[in-house]
C-alpha cells in the first residue's frame, strides 16, 4: 500500500493545503497524476466548489483531481483511478455516502493493490477500521461505523492536548480513553495539526515537526516524533 494520511488541510494563516503540498507532490511523484477526489465530507458547500478548491492546489504542484460526484458510475471511477484523494469535512456524512455508493470495498481493493490513497482529517479517518475516533458531530446516520481498514489502528486527527479555556467538558485524551475502554485491543494515534503518516512498502513514518501521542488501554500514552519507530502500529 501507499498511503498519505494527513491530520488537517490548513494551518492558521496559511493558504489551503499549503503546508502538505510538497509532501503531496513527493507522494504522487514527478509524473502528472489525475486523482479521483472524493468530496463527500463537504456539508455547507458544494462538491463542485470543494473539488475546484483542491484542484487549484494540486495543479500548482503538477497534479490534478476530478470529483467523484461527476462520474455516472462512481464504483467504476474508483476502480480505474490513478490515485484516490479523500477530503476532510464531516466524517459521518462522508461514511454515509461511501456506504450508499458501495465504495468502501473498491477503495480497499485498489489501495491494497498499490493505488496511492491520500486523505486529510475525515479522509484519514476513513483509512482506519472505524470512524469512531473522529471529532465530528454525528449529523447523519452513517449506515455503519466500518471504514476502509487500510491501516489496523485508529487516528484521531486534529489532536489537542488541552481543552479551550473556560470549557468544562472532557479532554480529547479522555474521549480516546473512553473509546479504548470499549476497544481495548486497538491503538489510537493522536495526530496533531501539521503532521501526517506516510505508509509505503510496509513501513510507516511520521512527517512533521510535532510529536504524535499513542494511546493503548492499560498503558501510559507515549510521545513519538518523526524518525521514531511506529512499526508496531502495523
PDB file of C-alpha atoms in Angstrom:
ATOM      1  CA  UNK A   1       0.000   0.000   0.000  1.00  0.00           C
ATOM      2  CA  UNK A   2       0.900   3.620  -0.470  1.00  0.00           C
ATOM      3  CA  UNK A   3      -0.911   5.948   1.943  1.00  0.00           C
ATOM      4  CA  UNK A   4      -0.582   9.593   2.981  1.00  0.00           C
ATOM      5  CA  UNK A   5      -2.804  10.312   5.994  1.00  0.00           C
ATOM      6  CA  UNK A   6      -2.818  13.984   6.916  1.00  0.00           C
ATOM      7  CA  UNK A   7      -4.193  15.421  10.160  1.00  0.00           C
ATOM      8  CA  UNK A   8      -5.516  18.703   8.748  1.00  0.00           C
ATOM      9  CA  UNK A   9      -5.648  20.539   5.456  1.00  0.00           C
ATOM     10  CA  UNK A  10      -4.610  24.029   6.538  1.00  0.00           C
ATOM     11  CA  UNK A  11      -2.516  25.689   9.219  1.00  0.00           C
ATOM     12  CA  UNK A  12      -3.729  29.017  10.649  1.00  0.00           C
ATOM     13  CA  UNK A  13      -2.779  31.951   8.455  1.00  0.00           C
ATOM     14  CA  UNK A  14      -1.734  29.782   5.518  1.00  0.00           C
ATOM     15  CA  UNK A  15      -3.448  29.090   2.173  1.00  0.00           C
ATOM     16  CA  UNK A  16      -5.498  25.938   1.783  1.00  0.00           C
ATOM     17  CA  UNK A  17      -3.403  22.736   1.583  1.00  0.00           C
ATOM     18  CA  UNK A  18      -0.231  24.798   1.677  1.00  0.00           C
ATOM     19  CA  UNK A  19       1.785  23.045   4.373  1.00  0.00           C
ATOM     20  CA  UNK A  20       1.344  19.495   2.985  1.00  0.00           C
ATOM     21  CA  UNK A  21       1.667  20.362  -0.712  1.00  0.00           C
ATOM     22  CA  UNK A  22       5.327  19.383  -1.056  1.00  0.00           C
ATOM     23  CA  UNK A  23       4.693  16.051   0.659  1.00  0.00           C
ATOM     24  CA  UNK A  24       1.709  15.502  -1.644  1.00  0.00           C
ATOM     25  CA  UNK A  25       3.921  16.193  -4.645  1.00  0.00           C
ATOM     26  CA  UNK A  26       6.566  13.727  -3.455  1.00  0.00           C
ATOM     27  CA  UNK A  27       3.911  11.167  -2.619  1.00  0.00           C
ATOM     28  CA  UNK A  28       2.345  11.265  -6.092  1.00  0.00           C
ATOM     29  CA  UNK A  29       5.682  11.564  -7.886  1.00  0.00           C
ATOM     30  CA  UNK A  30       7.054  13.669 -10.710  1.00  0.00           C
ATOM     31  CA  UNK A  31       4.825  12.206 -13.425  1.00  0.00           C
ATOM     32  CA  UNK A  32       1.482  14.083 -13.569  1.00  0.00           C
ATOM     33  CA  UNK A  33      -1.342  12.181 -11.890  1.00  0.00           C
ATOM     34  CA  UNK A  34      -5.063  12.851 -12.169  1.00  0.00           C
ATOM     35  CA  UNK A  35      -6.585  11.533  -8.955  1.00  0.00           C
ATOM     36  CA  UNK A  36     -10.210  10.774  -8.226  1.00  0.00           C
ATOM     37  CA  UNK A  37     -11.240  13.208  -5.487  1.00  0.00           C
ATOM     38  CA  UNK A  38     -13.995  12.202  -3.067  1.00  0.00           C
ATOM     39  CA  UNK A  39     -15.676  15.408  -1.783  1.00  0.00           C
ATOM     40  CA  UNK A  40     -18.464  13.717   0.168  1.00  0.00           C
ATOM     41  CA  UNK A  41     -17.416  15.168   3.539  1.00  0.00           C
ATOM     42  CA  UNK A  42     -18.495  18.648   2.386  1.00  0.00           C
ATOM     43  CA  UNK A  43     -21.748  19.717   4.024  1.00  0.00           C
ATOM     44  CA  UNK A  44     -22.075  23.520   3.932  1.00  0.00           C
ATOM     45  CA  UNK A  45     -20.606  23.986   0.438  1.00  0.00           C
ATOM     46  CA  UNK A  46     -20.978  22.140  -2.848  1.00  0.00           C
ATOM     47  CA  UNK A  47     -18.944  19.215  -4.119  1.00  0.00           C
ATOM     48  CA  UNK A  48     -18.071  21.307  -7.184  1.00  0.00           C
ATOM     49  CA  UNK A  49     -16.712  24.103  -5.008  1.00  0.00           C
ATOM     50  CA  UNK A  50     -14.692  21.642  -2.947  1.00  0.00           C
ATOM     51  CA  UNK A  51     -13.215  19.940  -5.997  1.00  0.00           C
ATOM     52  CA  UNK A  52     -12.251  23.266  -7.560  1.00  0.00           C
ATOM     53  CA  UNK A  53     -10.502  24.289  -4.357  1.00  0.00           C
ATOM     54  CA  UNK A  54      -8.452  21.101  -4.229  1.00  0.00           C
ATOM     55  CA  UNK A  55      -7.711  21.173  -7.965  1.00  0.00           C
ATOM     56  CA  UNK A  56      -6.262  24.668  -7.651  1.00  0.00           C
ATOM     57  CA  UNK A  57      -3.672  23.476  -5.163  1.00  0.00           C
ATOM     58  CA  UNK A  58      -2.918  20.185  -6.937  1.00  0.00           C
ATOM     59  CA  UNK A  59      -2.412  21.963 -10.261  1.00  0.00           C
ATOM     60  CA  UNK A  60       0.175  24.139  -8.575  1.00  0.00           C
ATOM     61  CA  UNK A  61       2.308  21.052  -7.874  1.00  0.00           C
ATOM     62  CA  UNK A  62       1.788  19.443 -11.277  1.00  0.00           C
ATOM     63  CA  UNK A  63      -1.083  17.076 -10.468  1.00  0.00           C
ATOM     64  CA  UNK A  64      -4.849  17.181 -10.873  1.00  0.00           C
ATOM     65  CA  UNK A  65      -8.092  15.897  -9.366  1.00  0.00           C
ATOM     66  CA  UNK A  66     -11.511  15.157 -10.778  1.00  0.00           C
ATOM     67  CA  UNK A  67     -14.545  14.962  -8.499  1.00  0.00           C
ATOM     68  CA  UNK A  68     -16.048  11.518  -7.993  1.00  0.00           C
ATOM     69  CA  UNK A  69     -19.519  13.096  -7.965  1.00  0.00           C
ATOM     70  CA  UNK A  70     -19.135  13.928 -11.678  1.00  0.00           C
ATOM     71  CA  UNK A  71     -18.997  10.256 -12.737  1.00  0.00           C
ATOM     72  CA  UNK A  72     -22.084   8.295 -13.714  1.00  0.00           C
ATOM     73  CA  UNK A  73     -20.556   5.169 -12.186  1.00  0.00           C
ATOM     74  CA  UNK A  74     -18.588   6.033  -9.015  1.00  0.00           C
ATOM     75  CA  UNK A  75     -17.518   2.436  -8.397  1.00  0.00           C
ATOM     76  CA  UNK A  76     -16.017   2.145 -11.867  1.00  0.00           C
ATOM     77  CA  UNK A  77     -14.305   5.521 -11.433  1.00  0.00           C
ATOM     78  CA  UNK A  78     -12.611   4.303  -8.247  1.00  0.00           C
ATOM     79  CA  UNK A  79     -11.681   1.001  -9.880  1.00  0.00           C
ATOM     80  CA  UNK A  80      -9.932   2.879 -12.704  1.00  0.00           C
ATOM     81  CA  UNK A  81      -8.391   5.660 -10.561  1.00  0.00           C
ATOM     82  CA  UNK A  82      -4.695   6.537 -10.808  1.00  0.00           C
ATOM     83  CA  UNK A  83      -4.911   7.724  -7.209  1.00  0.00           C
ATOM     84  CA  UNK A  84      -7.640   8.277  -4.626  1.00  0.00           C
ATOM     85  CA  UNK A  85      -7.888  11.501  -2.614  1.00  0.00           C
ATOM     86  CA  UNK A  86     -10.462  11.921   0.169  1.00  0.00           C
ATOM     87  CA  UNK A  87     -11.069  15.390   1.557  1.00  0.00           C
ATOM     88  CA  UNK A  88     -11.894  16.412   5.090  1.00  0.00           C
ATOM     89  CA  UNK A  89     -15.161  17.697   6.459  1.00  0.00           C
ATOM     90  CA  UNK A  90     -17.808  15.724   8.316  1.00  0.00           C
ATOM     91  CA  UNK A  91     -16.798  12.077   8.700  1.00  0.00           C
ATOM     92  CA  UNK A  92     -20.354  10.893   9.347  1.00  0.00           C
ATOM     93  CA  UNK A  93     -21.614  12.363   6.089  1.00  0.00           C
ATOM     94  CA  UNK A  94     -18.584  11.021   4.232  1.00  0.00           C
ATOM     95  CA  UNK A  95     -19.023   7.475   5.501  1.00  0.00           C
ATOM     96  CA  UNK A  96     -22.769   7.617   4.861  1.00  0.00           C
ATOM     97  CA  UNK A  97     -22.193   8.373   1.187  1.00  0.00           C
ATOM     98  CA  UNK A  98     -19.397   5.814   0.860  1.00  0.00           C
ATOM     99  CA  UNK A  99     -21.808   3.173   2.166  1.00  0.00           C
ATOM    100  CA  UNK A 100     -24.645   4.381  -0.061  1.00  0.00           C
ATOM    101  CA  UNK A 101     -22.410   4.291  -3.141  1.00  0.00           C
ATOM    102  CA  UNK A 102     -20.899   0.923  -2.114  1.00  0.00           C
ATOM    103  CA  UNK A 103     -17.404   2.388  -2.404  1.00  0.00           C
ATOM    104  CA  UNK A 104     -15.578   1.084   0.662  1.00  0.00           C
ATOM    105  CA  UNK A 105     -14.675  -2.291  -0.840  1.00  0.00           C
ATOM    106  CA  UNK A 106     -13.455  -0.796  -4.142  1.00  0.00           C
ATOM    107  CA  UNK A 107     -11.339   1.727  -2.226  1.00  0.00           C
ATOM    108  CA  UNK A 108      -9.929  -1.057  -0.080  1.00  0.00           C
ATOM    109  CA  UNK A 109      -9.121  -3.296  -3.036  1.00  0.00           C
ATOM    110  CA  UNK A 110      -7.490  -0.501  -5.021  1.00  0.00           C
ATOM    111  CA  UNK A 111      -5.382   0.601  -2.077  1.00  0.00           C
ATOM    112  CA  UNK A 112      -4.251  -2.902  -1.155  1.00  0.00           C
ATOM    113  CA  UNK A 113      -3.207  -3.361  -4.776  1.00  0.00           C
ATOM    114  CA  UNK A 114      -0.943  -0.327  -4.695  1.00  0.00           C
ATOM    115  CA  UNK A 115      -3.063   2.602  -5.889  1.00  0.00           C
ATOM    116  CA  UNK A 116      -1.999   5.677  -3.877  1.00  0.00           C
ATOM    117  CA  UNK A 117      -4.552   6.765  -1.276  1.00  0.00           C
ATOM    118  CA  UNK A 118      -4.420  10.176   0.346  1.00  0.00           C
ATOM    119  CA  UNK A 119      -6.761  11.813   2.835  1.00  0.00           C
ATOM    120  CA  UNK A 120      -6.866  14.610   5.346  1.00  0.00           C
ATOM    121  CA  UNK A 121      -8.939  14.841   8.523  1.00  0.00           C
ATOM    122  CA  UNK A 122     -12.107  12.846   7.712  1.00  0.00           C
ATOM    123  CA  UNK A 123     -10.217  11.350   4.787  1.00  0.00           C
ATOM    124  CA  UNK A 124      -7.655   9.973   7.249  1.00  0.00           C
ATOM    125  CA  UNK A 125     -10.422   8.619   9.479  1.00  0.00           C
ATOM    126  CA  UNK A 126     -11.804   6.667   6.515  1.00  0.00           C
ATOM    127  CA  UNK A 127      -8.494   4.795   6.191  1.00  0.00           C
ATOM    128  CA  UNK A 128      -8.995   3.427   9.721  1.00  0.00           C
ATOM    129  CA  UNK A 129     -11.062   0.374  10.664  1.00  0.00           C
ATOM    130  CA  UNK A 130     -13.881   2.576  12.006  1.00  0.00           C
ATOM    131  CA  UNK A 131     -14.972   6.215  12.122  1.00  0.00           C
ATOM    132  CA  UNK A 132     -15.353   6.088  15.906  1.00  0.00           C
ATOM    133  CA  UNK A 133     -12.308   8.239  16.685  1.00  0.00           C
ATOM    134  CA  UNK A 134     -13.484  11.195  14.608  1.00  0.00           C
ATOM    135  CA  UNK A 135     -14.106  14.527  16.334  1.00  0.00           C
ATOM    136  CA  UNK A 136     -17.128  15.345  14.199  1.00  0.00           C
ATOM    137  CA  UNK A 137     -20.717  15.744  15.293  1.00  0.00           C
ATOM    138  CA  UNK A 138     -22.862  12.765  14.181  1.00  0.00           C
ATOM    139  CA  UNK A 139     -25.122  14.817  11.922  1.00  0.00           C
ATOM    140  CA  UNK A 140     -26.406  11.797   9.972  1.00  0.00           C
ATOM    141  CA  UNK A 141     -26.704   8.028  10.291  1.00  0.00           C
ATOM    142  CA  UNK A 142     -23.528   6.670   8.618  1.00  0.00           C
ATOM    143  CA  UNK A 143     -25.230   3.325   7.820  1.00  0.00           C
ATOM    144  CA  UNK A 144     -22.462   1.555   9.716  1.00  0.00           C
ATOM    145  CA  UNK A 145     -19.306   2.596  11.523  1.00  0.00           C
ATOM    146  CA  UNK A 146     -16.928   0.441   9.473  1.00  0.00           C
ATOM    147  CA  UNK A 147     -14.449   2.249   7.220  1.00  0.00           C
ATOM    148  CA  UNK A 148     -11.895   1.069   4.672  1.00  0.00           C
ATOM    149  CA  UNK A 149      -9.500  -0.509   7.188  1.00  0.00           C
ATOM    150  CA  UNK A 150      -6.373   0.343   5.203  1.00  0.00           C
ATOM    151  CA  UNK A 151      -4.486   0.548   8.499  1.00  0.00           C
ATOM    152  CA  UNK A 152      -5.127  -1.583  11.612  1.00  0.00           C
ATOM    153  CA  UNK A 153      -5.059   1.319  14.099  1.00  0.00           C
ATOM    154  CA  UNK A 154      -7.207   4.395  14.681  1.00  0.00           C
ATOM    155  CA  UNK A 155      -6.295   8.020  14.018  1.00  0.00           C
ATOM    156  CA  UNK A 156      -7.664  10.972  15.932  1.00  0.00           C
ATOM    157  CA  UNK A 157      -6.964  13.921  13.619  1.00  0.00           C
ATOM    158  CA  UNK A 158      -6.513  17.468  14.927  1.00  0.00           C
ATOM    159  CA  UNK A 159      -5.397  16.008  18.261  1.00  0.00           C
ATOM    160  CA  UNK A 160      -5.403  18.636  21.047  1.00  0.00           C
ATOM    161  CA  UNK A 161      -3.633  18.322  24.372  1.00  0.00           C
ATOM    162  CA  UNK A 162      -5.940  20.563  26.388  1.00  0.00           C
ATOM    163  CA  UNK A 163      -9.461  21.910  26.365  1.00  0.00           C
ATOM    164  CA  UNK A 164     -10.041  25.544  25.402  1.00  0.00           C
ATOM    165  CA  UNK A 165     -10.017  27.954  28.315  1.00  0.00           C
ATOM    166  CA  UNK A 166     -13.359  28.029  30.087  1.00  0.00           C
ATOM    167  CA  UNK A 167     -14.545  24.719  28.628  1.00  0.00           C
ATOM    168  CA  UNK A 168     -15.518  22.166  31.262  1.00  0.00           C
ATOM    169  CA  UNK A 169     -16.031  19.123  29.063  1.00  0.00           C
ATOM    170  CA  UNK A 170     -13.831  16.098  28.588  1.00  0.00           C
ATOM    171  CA  UNK A 171     -10.353  16.465  27.105  1.00  0.00           C
ATOM    172  CA  UNK A 172      -9.501  14.733  23.845  1.00  0.00           C
ATOM    173  CA  UNK A 173      -7.432  12.228  25.813  1.00  0.00           C
ATOM    174  CA  UNK A 174     -10.439  11.367  27.984  1.00  0.00           C
ATOM    175  CA  UNK A 175     -12.576  10.797  24.893  1.00  0.00           C
ATOM    176  CA  UNK A 176      -9.946   8.488  23.426  1.00  0.00           C
ATOM    177  CA  UNK A 177      -9.729   6.625  26.741  1.00  0.00           C
ATOM    178  CA  UNK A 178     -13.494   6.069  26.533  1.00  0.00           C
ATOM    179  CA  UNK A 179     -13.020   4.517  23.086  1.00  0.00           C
ATOM    180  CA  UNK A 180     -10.213   2.295  24.395  1.00  0.00           C
ATOM    181  CA  UNK A 181     -12.326   1.132  27.312  1.00  0.00           C
ATOM    182  CA  UNK A 182     -14.712  -0.384  24.785  1.00  0.00           C
ATOM    183  CA  UNK A 183     -11.985  -1.333  22.278  1.00  0.00           C
ATOM    184  CA  UNK A 184      -9.051  -2.444  24.455  1.00  0.00           C
ATOM    185  CA  UNK A 185      -7.025  -4.133  21.729  1.00  0.00           C
ATOM    186  CA  UNK A 186      -6.744  -1.087  19.480  1.00  0.00           C
ATOM    187  CA  UNK A 187      -4.077   1.599  19.240  1.00  0.00           C
ATOM    188  CA  UNK A 188      -5.153   5.219  18.720  1.00  0.00           C
ATOM    189  CA  UNK A 189      -2.743   7.782  17.282  1.00  0.00           C
ATOM    190  CA  UNK A 190      -3.404  11.370  18.274  1.00  0.00           C
ATOM    191  CA  UNK A 191      -2.251  13.119  15.091  1.00  0.00           C
ATOM    192  CA  UNK A 192      -1.537  16.765  15.803  1.00  0.00           C
ATOM    193  CA  UNK A 193      -2.010  19.654  13.389  1.00  0.00           C
ATOM    194  CA  UNK A 194       0.733  19.915  10.782  1.00  0.00           C
ATOM    195  CA  UNK A 195       1.625  16.222  10.836  1.00  0.00           C
ATOM    196  CA  UNK A 196       0.871  13.177   8.730  1.00  0.00           C
ATOM    197  CA  UNK A 197       1.597   9.466   8.388  1.00  0.00           C
ATOM    198  CA  UNK A 198       3.123   8.009   5.251  1.00  0.00           C
ATOM    199  CA  UNK A 199       2.762   4.266   4.735  1.00  0.00           C
ATOM    200  CA  UNK A 200       4.731   2.655   1.939  1.00  0.00           C
ATOM    201  CA  UNK A 201       6.362  -0.740   1.332  1.00  0.00           C
ATOM    202  CA  UNK A 202       5.137  -1.965   4.705  1.00  0.00           C
ATOM    203  CA  UNK A 203       6.809   0.927   6.541  1.00  0.00           C
ATOM    204  CA  UNK A 204       5.164   3.805   8.397  1.00  0.00           C
ATOM    205  CA  UNK A 205       6.678   7.166   9.239  1.00  0.00           C
ATOM    206  CA  UNK A 206       5.524  10.372  10.867  1.00  0.00           C
ATOM    207  CA  UNK A 207       6.123  13.576   8.910  1.00  0.00           C
ATOM    208  CA  UNK A 208       6.033  16.971  10.613  1.00  0.00           C
ATOM    209  CA  UNK A 209       7.607  18.936  13.410  1.00  0.00           C
ATOM    210  CA  UNK A 210       5.180  17.943  16.175  1.00  0.00           C
ATOM    211  CA  UNK A 211       5.068  14.657  18.031  1.00  0.00           C
ATOM    212  CA  UNK A 212       2.300  12.078  17.870  1.00  0.00           C
ATOM    213  CA  UNK A 213       0.631  10.734  21.013  1.00  0.00           C
ATOM    214  CA  UNK A 214      -0.054   6.992  21.021  1.00  0.00           C
ATOM    215  CA  UNK A 215      -2.768   5.518  23.227  1.00  0.00           C
ATOM    216  CA  UNK A 216      -3.422   1.923  24.275  1.00  0.00           C
ATOM    217  CA  UNK A 217      -5.625   0.673  27.103  1.00  0.00           C
ATOM    218  CA  UNK A 218      -3.620  -0.179  30.207  1.00  0.00           C
ATOM    219  CA  UNK A 219      -0.574   1.785  29.060  1.00  0.00           C
ATOM    220  CA  UNK A 220       0.551   5.340  29.640  1.00  0.00           C
ATOM    221  CA  UNK A 221       0.310   7.439  26.463  1.00  0.00           C
ATOM    222  CA  UNK A 222       3.652   7.840  24.705  1.00  0.00           C
ATOM    223  CA  UNK A 223       5.026  10.652  22.560  1.00  0.00           C
ATOM    224  CA  UNK A 224       6.806   9.698  19.343  1.00  0.00           C
ATOM    225  CA  UNK A 225       8.477  12.009  16.854  1.00  0.00           C
ATOM    226  CA  UNK A 226       9.455  11.902  13.191  1.00  0.00           C
ATOM    227  CA  UNK A 227      12.254   9.346  12.897  1.00  0.00           C
ATOM    228  CA  UNK A 228      10.921   7.169  15.723  1.00  0.00           C
ATOM    229  CA  UNK A 229       9.737   3.593  15.186  1.00  0.00           C
ATOM    230  CA  UNK A 230       5.967   3.383  14.528  1.00  0.00           C
ATOM    231  CA  UNK A 231       6.080  -0.129  13.036  1.00  0.00           C
ATOM    232  CA  UNK A 232       4.202  -1.623  15.993  1.00  0.00           C
ATOM    233  CA  UNK A 233       1.069   0.160  14.744  1.00  0.00           C
ATOM    234  CA  UNK A 234       1.032  -2.000  11.615  1.00  0.00           C
TER     235      UNK A 234
END
